[in-house]
Coordinates of N, CA and C and ligand atoms in Angstrom, one line a residue:
X14 N 93.9 -115.3 -55.2 CA 95.1 -115.3 -54.3 C 95.3 -116.7 -53.7
X15 N 96.5 -117.2 -53.8 CA 96.7 -118.6 -53.3 C 96.9 -118.5 -51.8
X16 N 96.5 -119.6 -51.1 CA 96.6 -119.6 -49.6 C 98.0 -119.8 -49.2
X17 N 98.3 -119.4 -48.0 CA 99.6 -119.5 -47.4 C 99.9 -121.0 -47.2
X18 N 101.2 -121.4 -47.3 CA 101.6 -122.8 -47.1 C 102.7 -122.9 -46.0
X19 N 102.7 -124.0 -45.3 CA 103.7 -124.3 -44.3 C 104.2 -125.7 -44.4
X20 N 105.4 -126.0 -43.8 CA 105.9 -127.3 -43.7 C 105.6 -127.8 -42.2
X21 N 105.0 -128.9 -42.1 CA 104.8 -129.6 -40.8 C 105.6 -130.9 -40.8
X22 N 106.3 -131.1 -39.8 CA 106.9 -132.5 -39.6 C 106.3 -133.1 -38.4
X23 N 105.9 -134.4 -38.5 CA 105.7 -135.2 -37.4 C 107.0 -135.9 -37.1
X24 N 107.6 -135.5 -36.0 CA 109.0 -136.0 -35.7 C 109.0 -137.4 -35.3
X25 N 110.2 -138.1 -35.2 CA 110.3 -139.5 -35.0 C 109.6 -139.9 -33.7
X26 N 109.5 -139.1 -32.7 CA 108.8 -139.5 -31.5 C 107.3 -139.6 -31.7
X27 N 106.8 -138.7 -32.5 CA 105.4 -138.7 -32.9 C 105.0 -139.9 -33.7
X28 N 105.8 -140.2 -34.7 CA 105.5 -141.4 -35.5 C 105.6 -142.7 -34.7
X29 N 106.7 -142.8 -33.9 CA 106.9 -144.0 -33.1 C 105.8 -144.2 -32.1
X30 N 105.3 -143.1 -31.5 CA 104.2 -143.2 -30.6 C 102.8 -143.4 -31.2
X31 N 102.8 -143.4 -32.5 CA 101.5 -143.7 -33.2 C 100.6 -142.5 -33.1
X32 N 101.2 -141.3 -33.1 CA 100.4 -140.0 -33.0 C 100.2 -139.3 -34.3
X33 N 100.7 -139.9 -35.4 CA 100.6 -139.2 -36.7 C 99.1 -138.8 -37.0
X34 N 98.2 -139.8 -36.9 CA 96.8 -139.5 -37.2 C 96.2 -138.5 -36.3
X35 N 96.5 -138.5 -35.0 CA 95.9 -137.6 -34.0 C 96.4 -136.1 -34.3
X36 N 97.7 -136.0 -34.7 CA 98.3 -134.7 -35.0 C 97.7 -134.2 -36.3
X37 N 97.6 -135.0 -37.3 CA 97.0 -134.5 -38.6 C 95.5 -134.3 -38.5
X38 N 94.9 -135.0 -37.6 CA 93.4 -134.8 -37.3 C 93.2 -133.3 -36.8
X39 N 94.1 -132.9 -35.9 CA 94.0 -131.6 -35.4 C 94.3 -130.5 -36.4
X40 N 95.2 -130.8 -37.3 CA 95.5 -129.8 -38.4 C 94.3 -129.7 -39.3
X41 N 93.7 -130.8 -39.7 CA 92.5 -130.8 -40.6 C 91.3 -130.2 -39.8
X42 N 91.1 -130.5 -38.6 CA 90.0 -130.0 -37.8 C 90.0 -128.5 -37.7
X43 N 91.2 -128.0 -37.7 CA 91.4 -126.5 -37.6 C 91.0 -125.9 -39.0
X44 N 90.9 -126.7 -40.0 CA 90.5 -126.2 -41.3 C 91.6 -126.0 -42.3
X45 N 92.8 -126.5 -42.0 CA 93.9 -126.4 -42.9 C 93.8 -127.6 -43.8
X46 N 94.3 -127.4 -45.1 CA 94.3 -128.5 -46.1 C 95.6 -129.1 -46.2
X47 N 95.7 -130.4 -46.2 CA 96.9 -131.1 -46.5 C 97.0 -131.4 -48.0
X48 N 98.1 -130.9 -48.6 CA 98.1 -130.9 -50.1 C 99.2 -131.9 -50.5
X49 N 100.1 -132.3 -49.6 CA 101.2 -133.3 -50.0 C 101.7 -133.9 -48.7
X50 N 102.2 -135.1 -48.8 CA 102.6 -135.8 -47.5 C 103.6 -136.9 -47.9
X51 N 104.6 -137.1 -47.2 CA 105.5 -138.2 -47.4 C 106.1 -138.7 -46.1
X52 N 106.4 -140.0 -46.0 CA 107.1 -140.5 -44.9 C 108.5 -140.9 -45.3
X53 N 109.5 -140.5 -44.5 CA 110.9 -140.8 -44.8 C 111.7 -140.8 -43.6
X54 N 112.9 -141.5 -43.6 CA 113.9 -141.3 -42.6 C 114.9 -140.3 -43.2
X55 N 115.0 -139.2 -42.5 CA 115.7 -138.1 -43.1 C 117.2 -138.3 -43.0
X56 N 118.0 -137.9 -44.0 CA 119.5 -137.9 -43.9 C 120.0 -136.8 -43.1
X57 N 121.2 -137.0 -42.6 CA 121.9 -135.9 -41.8 C 122.0 -134.7 -42.6
X58 N 122.3 -134.8 -43.9 CA 122.5 -133.7 -44.8 C 121.2 -132.8 -44.9
X59 N 120.1 -133.5 -45.1 CA 118.8 -132.8 -45.2 C 118.5 -132.1 -43.8
X60 N 118.8 -132.8 -42.7 CA 118.5 -132.2 -41.4 C 119.4 -131.1 -41.1
X61 N 120.7 -131.2 -41.5 CA 121.6 -130.1 -41.2 C 121.2 -128.8 -42.0
X62 N 120.7 -129.0 -43.2 CA 120.2 -127.8 -43.9 C 118.9 -127.3 -43.3
X63 N 118.0 -128.2 -42.9 CA 116.8 -127.8 -42.3 C 117.0 -127.0 -41.0
X64 N 118.0 -127.4 -40.2 CA 118.2 -126.8 -38.9 C 119.5 -125.9 -39.0
X65 N 119.8 -125.4 -40.1 CA 121.1 -124.6 -40.2 C 121.2 -123.5 -39.2
X66 N 120.0 -122.9 -38.9 CA 120.1 -121.7 -37.9 C 120.6 -122.2 -36.5
X67 N 120.5 -123.5 -36.2 CA 121.0 -123.9 -34.9 C 122.4 -124.5 -34.9
X68 N 123.1 -124.5 -36.1 CA 124.4 -125.0 -36.1 C 125.3 -124.3 -35.1
X69 N 126.1 -125.1 -34.4 CA 127.0 -124.6 -33.3 C 126.3 -124.6 -32.0
X70 N 125.0 -124.7 -31.9 CA 124.4 -124.8 -30.5 C 124.6 -126.2 -29.9
X71 N 124.6 -126.2 -28.6 CA 124.9 -127.5 -27.9 C 123.9 -128.6 -28.3
X72 N 122.7 -128.3 -28.6 CA 121.8 -129.4 -28.9 C 121.7 -129.7 -30.4
X73 N 122.6 -129.1 -31.2 CA 122.5 -129.3 -32.7 C 122.8 -130.8 -33.0
X74 N 123.9 -131.4 -32.6 CA 124.2 -132.8 -32.9 C 123.2 -133.7 -32.4
X75 N 122.8 -133.6 -31.1 CA 121.8 -134.5 -30.6 C 120.4 -134.3 -31.3
X76 N 120.2 -133.1 -31.8 CA 119.0 -132.9 -32.6 C 119.0 -133.7 -33.9
X77 N 120.1 -133.6 -34.6 CA 120.2 -134.4 -35.8 C 120.1 -135.9 -35.6
X78 N 120.8 -136.3 -34.5 CA 120.7 -137.7 -34.1 C 119.3 -138.1 -33.9
X79 N 118.6 -137.4 -33.1 CA 117.2 -137.7 -32.8 C 116.3 -137.7 -34.1
X80 N 116.5 -136.6 -34.9 CA 115.6 -136.4 -36.1 C 115.9 -137.5 -37.1
X81 N 117.1 -138.1 -37.1 CA 117.4 -139.2 -38.1 C 117.2 -140.6 -37.5
X82 N 116.7 -140.6 -36.3 CA 116.6 -141.9 -35.6 C 115.4 -142.8 -36.1
X83 N 114.5 -142.3 -36.9 CA 113.4 -143.1 -37.4 C 112.6 -142.2 -38.3
X84 N 111.6 -142.8 -38.9 CA 110.8 -142.1 -39.9 C 110.1 -140.9 -39.3
X85 N 110.0 -139.9 -40.2 CA 109.2 -138.7 -39.9 C 108.1 -138.6 -41.0
X86 N 107.0 -137.8 -40.8 CA 106.1 -137.6 -41.8 C 106.1 -136.1 -42.1
X87 N 106.4 -135.8 -43.4 CA 106.5 -134.4 -43.8 C 105.2 -134.0 -44.5
X88 N 104.7 -132.9 -44.2 CA 103.3 -132.5 -44.6 C 103.4 -131.1 -45.2
X89 N 102.8 -130.9 -46.4 CA 102.6 -129.6 -46.9 C 101.1 -129.2 -46.6
X90 N 100.9 -128.1 -45.9 CA 99.6 -127.7 -45.5 C 99.3 -126.3 -45.9
X91 N 98.1 -126.0 -46.2 CA 97.8 -124.7 -46.7 C 96.5 -124.2 -46.0
X92 N 96.4 -122.8 -45.9 CA 95.3 -122.2 -45.3 C 95.6 -120.8 -45.0
X93 N 94.6 -120.0 -44.7 CA 94.9 -118.6 -44.3 C 95.7 -118.6 -43.0
X94 N 96.8 -117.9 -43.0 CA 97.7 -117.7 -41.8 C 98.1 -119.1 -41.2
X95 N 98.3 -120.1 -42.1 CA 98.6 -121.4 -41.6 C 99.9 -121.5 -40.8
X96 N 100.8 -120.6 -41.1 CA 102.1 -120.7 -40.5 C 102.0 -120.3 -39.0
X97 N 101.3 -119.2 -38.7 CA 101.1 -118.8 -37.3 C 100.1 -119.8 -36.7
X98 N 99.1 -120.2 -37.4 CA 98.1 -121.1 -36.9 C 98.6 -122.4 -36.5
X99 N 99.5 -123.0 -37.3 CA 100.0 -124.3 -36.9 C 101.0 -124.1 -35.7
X100 N 101.8 -123.0 -35.6 CA 102.7 -122.8 -34.5 C 101.8 -122.7 -33.2
X101 N 100.7 -122.1 -33.3 CA 99.8 -122.0 -32.2 C 99.2 -123.4 -31.8
X102 N 98.8 -124.2 -32.8 CA 98.3 -125.5 -32.5 C 99.4 -126.4 -31.8
X103 N 100.7 -126.2 -32.3 CA 101.8 -127.0 -31.8 C 102.1 -126.6 -30.3
X104 N 102.1 -125.4 -30.0 CA 102.4 -125.0 -28.6 C 103.9 -124.7 -28.4
X105 N 104.3 -124.3 -27.2 CA 105.7 -124.0 -26.9 C 106.6 -125.1 -27.1
X106 N 107.9 -124.8 -27.4 CA 108.9 -125.8 -27.8 C 109.1 -126.8 -26.7
X107 N 109.1 -126.4 -25.4 CA 109.2 -127.3 -24.3 C 107.9 -127.9 -23.9
X108 N 107.7 -129.2 -24.1 CA 106.4 -129.8 -23.8 C 105.9 -129.6 -22.4
X109 N 106.7 -129.4 -21.5 CA 106.3 -129.2 -20.1 C 105.6 -127.8 -20.0
X110 N 106.2 -126.9 -20.7 CA 105.7 -125.5 -20.7 C 104.6 -125.2 -21.6
X111 N 104.4 -126.1 -22.6 CA 103.4 -125.9 -23.6 C 102.0 -126.0 -23.0
X112 N 101.1 -125.1 -23.4 CA 99.8 -125.0 -22.8 C 98.9 -126.2 -23.2
X113 N 98.1 -126.7 -22.2 CA 97.1 -127.7 -22.5 C 96.2 -127.2 -23.6
X114 N 95.8 -128.1 -24.5 CA 95.0 -127.8 -25.7 C 95.9 -127.8 -26.9
X115 N 97.2 -127.6 -26.7 CA 98.1 -127.7 -27.9 C 98.7 -129.1 -28.0
X116 N 99.2 -129.4 -29.2 CA 99.7 -130.7 -29.5 C 100.8 -131.1 -28.5
X117 N 101.8 -130.2 -28.3 CA 102.9 -130.5 -27.4 C 102.4 -130.5 -25.9
X118 N 101.4 -129.6 -25.6 CA 100.9 -129.5 -24.2 C 100.1 -130.7 -23.9
X119 N 99.3 -131.3 -24.8 CA 98.5 -132.4 -24.5 C 99.2 -133.7 -24.6
X120 N 100.1 -133.8 -25.6 CA 100.7 -135.1 -26.0 C 102.2 -135.2 -25.7
X121 N 102.8 -134.1 -25.6 CA 104.3 -134.1 -25.5 C 104.8 -134.6 -24.1
X122 N 105.9 -135.3 -24.1 CA 106.5 -135.9 -22.9 C 107.8 -135.3 -22.7
X123 N 108.2 -135.0 -21.4 CA 109.6 -134.7 -21.1 C 110.3 -135.9 -20.7
X124 N 111.2 -136.4 -21.6 CA 112.0 -137.6 -21.4 C 113.3 -137.4 -20.6
X125 N 113.5 -136.1 -20.3 CA 114.8 -135.8 -19.6 C 116.0 -136.1 -20.4
X126 N 115.9 -135.9 -21.7 CA 117.1 -136.2 -22.6 C 117.6 -134.8 -23.2
X127 N 118.7 -134.9 -23.9 CA 119.4 -133.7 -24.4 C 118.5 -132.8 -25.3
X128 N 117.6 -133.5 -26.1 CA 116.8 -132.7 -27.0 C 115.4 -132.7 -26.6
X129 N 114.7 -131.7 -26.8 CA 113.2 -131.6 -26.6 C 112.6 -132.5 -27.7
X130 N 112.1 -133.7 -27.3 CA 111.4 -134.5 -28.3 C 109.9 -134.0 -28.2
X131 N 109.6 -133.1 -29.1 CA 108.4 -132.4 -28.9 C 107.4 -132.6 -30.1
X132 N 107.5 -133.8 -30.7 CA 106.4 -134.3 -31.6 C 106.3 -133.7 -33.0
X133 N 106.5 -132.3 -33.1 CA 106.2 -131.7 -34.4 C 107.1 -130.5 -34.6
X134 N 107.3 -130.2 -35.9 CA 107.9 -129.0 -36.4 C 107.0 -128.2 -37.2
X135 N 107.0 -126.9 -37.1 CA 106.2 -126.1 -38.1 C 107.1 -124.9 -38.5
X136 N 107.1 -124.5 -39.8 CA 107.9 -123.4 -40.2 C 107.5 -122.1 -39.4
X137 N 108.5 -121.2 -39.3 CA 108.2 -120.0 -38.4 C 108.0 -118.7 -39.2
X138 N 108.1 -118.8 -40.5 CA 107.9 -117.6 -41.3 C 107.6 -118.0 -42.8
X139 N 107.2 -117.0 -43.6 CA 106.9 -117.4 -45.0 C 108.2 -117.7 -45.7
X140 N 109.3 -117.1 -45.3 CA 110.6 -117.3 -45.9 C 111.1 -118.8 -45.5
X141 N 111.0 -119.1 -44.2 CA 111.4 -120.5 -43.9 C 110.4 -121.5 -44.5
X142 N 109.2 -121.2 -44.6 CA 108.2 -122.2 -45.2 C 108.6 -122.5 -46.6
X143 N 109.0 -121.5 -47.4 CA 109.3 -121.7 -48.8 C 110.6 -122.5 -48.8
X144 N 111.6 -122.1 -48.0 CA 112.9 -122.8 -48.0 C 112.7 -124.3 -47.6
X145 N 112.0 -124.5 -46.5 CA 111.8 -125.8 -46.0 C 111.0 -126.7 -46.9
X146 N 109.9 -126.2 -47.5 CA 109.1 -127.0 -48.4 C 110.0 -127.4 -49.6
X147 N 110.9 -126.5 -50.0 CA 111.8 -126.8 -51.1 C 112.8 -128.0 -50.7
X148 N 113.2 -128.0 -49.5 CA 114.1 -129.1 -49.0 C 113.3 -130.5 -48.9
X149 N 112.2 -130.5 -48.3 CA 111.5 -131.7 -48.0 C 110.6 -132.2 -49.2
X150 N 110.2 -131.3 -50.1 CA 109.4 -131.7 -51.3 C 110.1 -131.3 -52.5
X151 N 111.5 -131.6 -52.6 CA 112.3 -131.2 -53.7 C 111.7 -131.9 -55.0
Ligands
IDP26 P1 110.5 -124.9 -32.5 O1 110.6 -126.3 -33.0 O2 109.5 -124.7 -31.4 O3 110.4 -123.9 -33.6 P2 113.4 -124.2 -32.4 O4 113.9 -123.1 -31.4 O5 113.3 -123.9 -33.8 O6 111.9 -124.6 -31.8 O7 114.3 -125.5 -32.2 C1 114.2 -126.6 -33.0 C2 114.1 -127.8 -32.3 O8 115.4 -128.0 -31.5 C3 113.1 -127.9 -31.2 O9 111.8 -128.2 -31.6 C4 113.6 -128.9 -30.2 O10 113.4 -130.2 -30.7 C5 115.1 -128.6 -30.3 N1 115.5 -127.6 -29.3 C6 115.4 -126.3 -29.3 N2 115.9 -125.7 -28.2 C7 116.4 -126.7 -27.4 C8 117.1 -126.7 -26.2 O11 117.3 -125.6 -25.6 N3 117.4 -127.9 -25.7 C9 117.2 -129.0 -26.4 N4 116.5 -129.0 -27.6 C10 116.2 -127.9 -28.1

């Protein structure tokens, strides 16, 4: 049986703050395997597809703006229940509310801007993981 896979993104704030290593260290320390990785500045088109479920929401445009503002690191990771496991490592969307011990809780900052600059993205289901891995590792 092949292990579950997920897409992890280190967002532009994580890369700019030099936290890529620290974030991926936590992923590996938890026992997940990184099987592919690339750094890129994402196009609006890619991001609009990636975040299609949020189209029409007030933070959609600022989110695309933020996510295309600098390089991101896209990671393919695998392991038993890695989707749920990485979401748990990442913590709540809002860095202020995220529990200590999580990536967002320990390292996330509230900059008081329109979008939660919360360091990481992780797929939220097997269906999104498959769709998102197809987009970022086409
Ligand atoms: P998640 O990244 O924790 O899965 P989602 O609800 O999928 O959260 O939202 C995607 C991203 O959009 C978040 O990580 C965050 O950067 C941004 N976002 C979500 N909700 C809000 C909001 O209410 N205000 C501002 N930004 C938001």
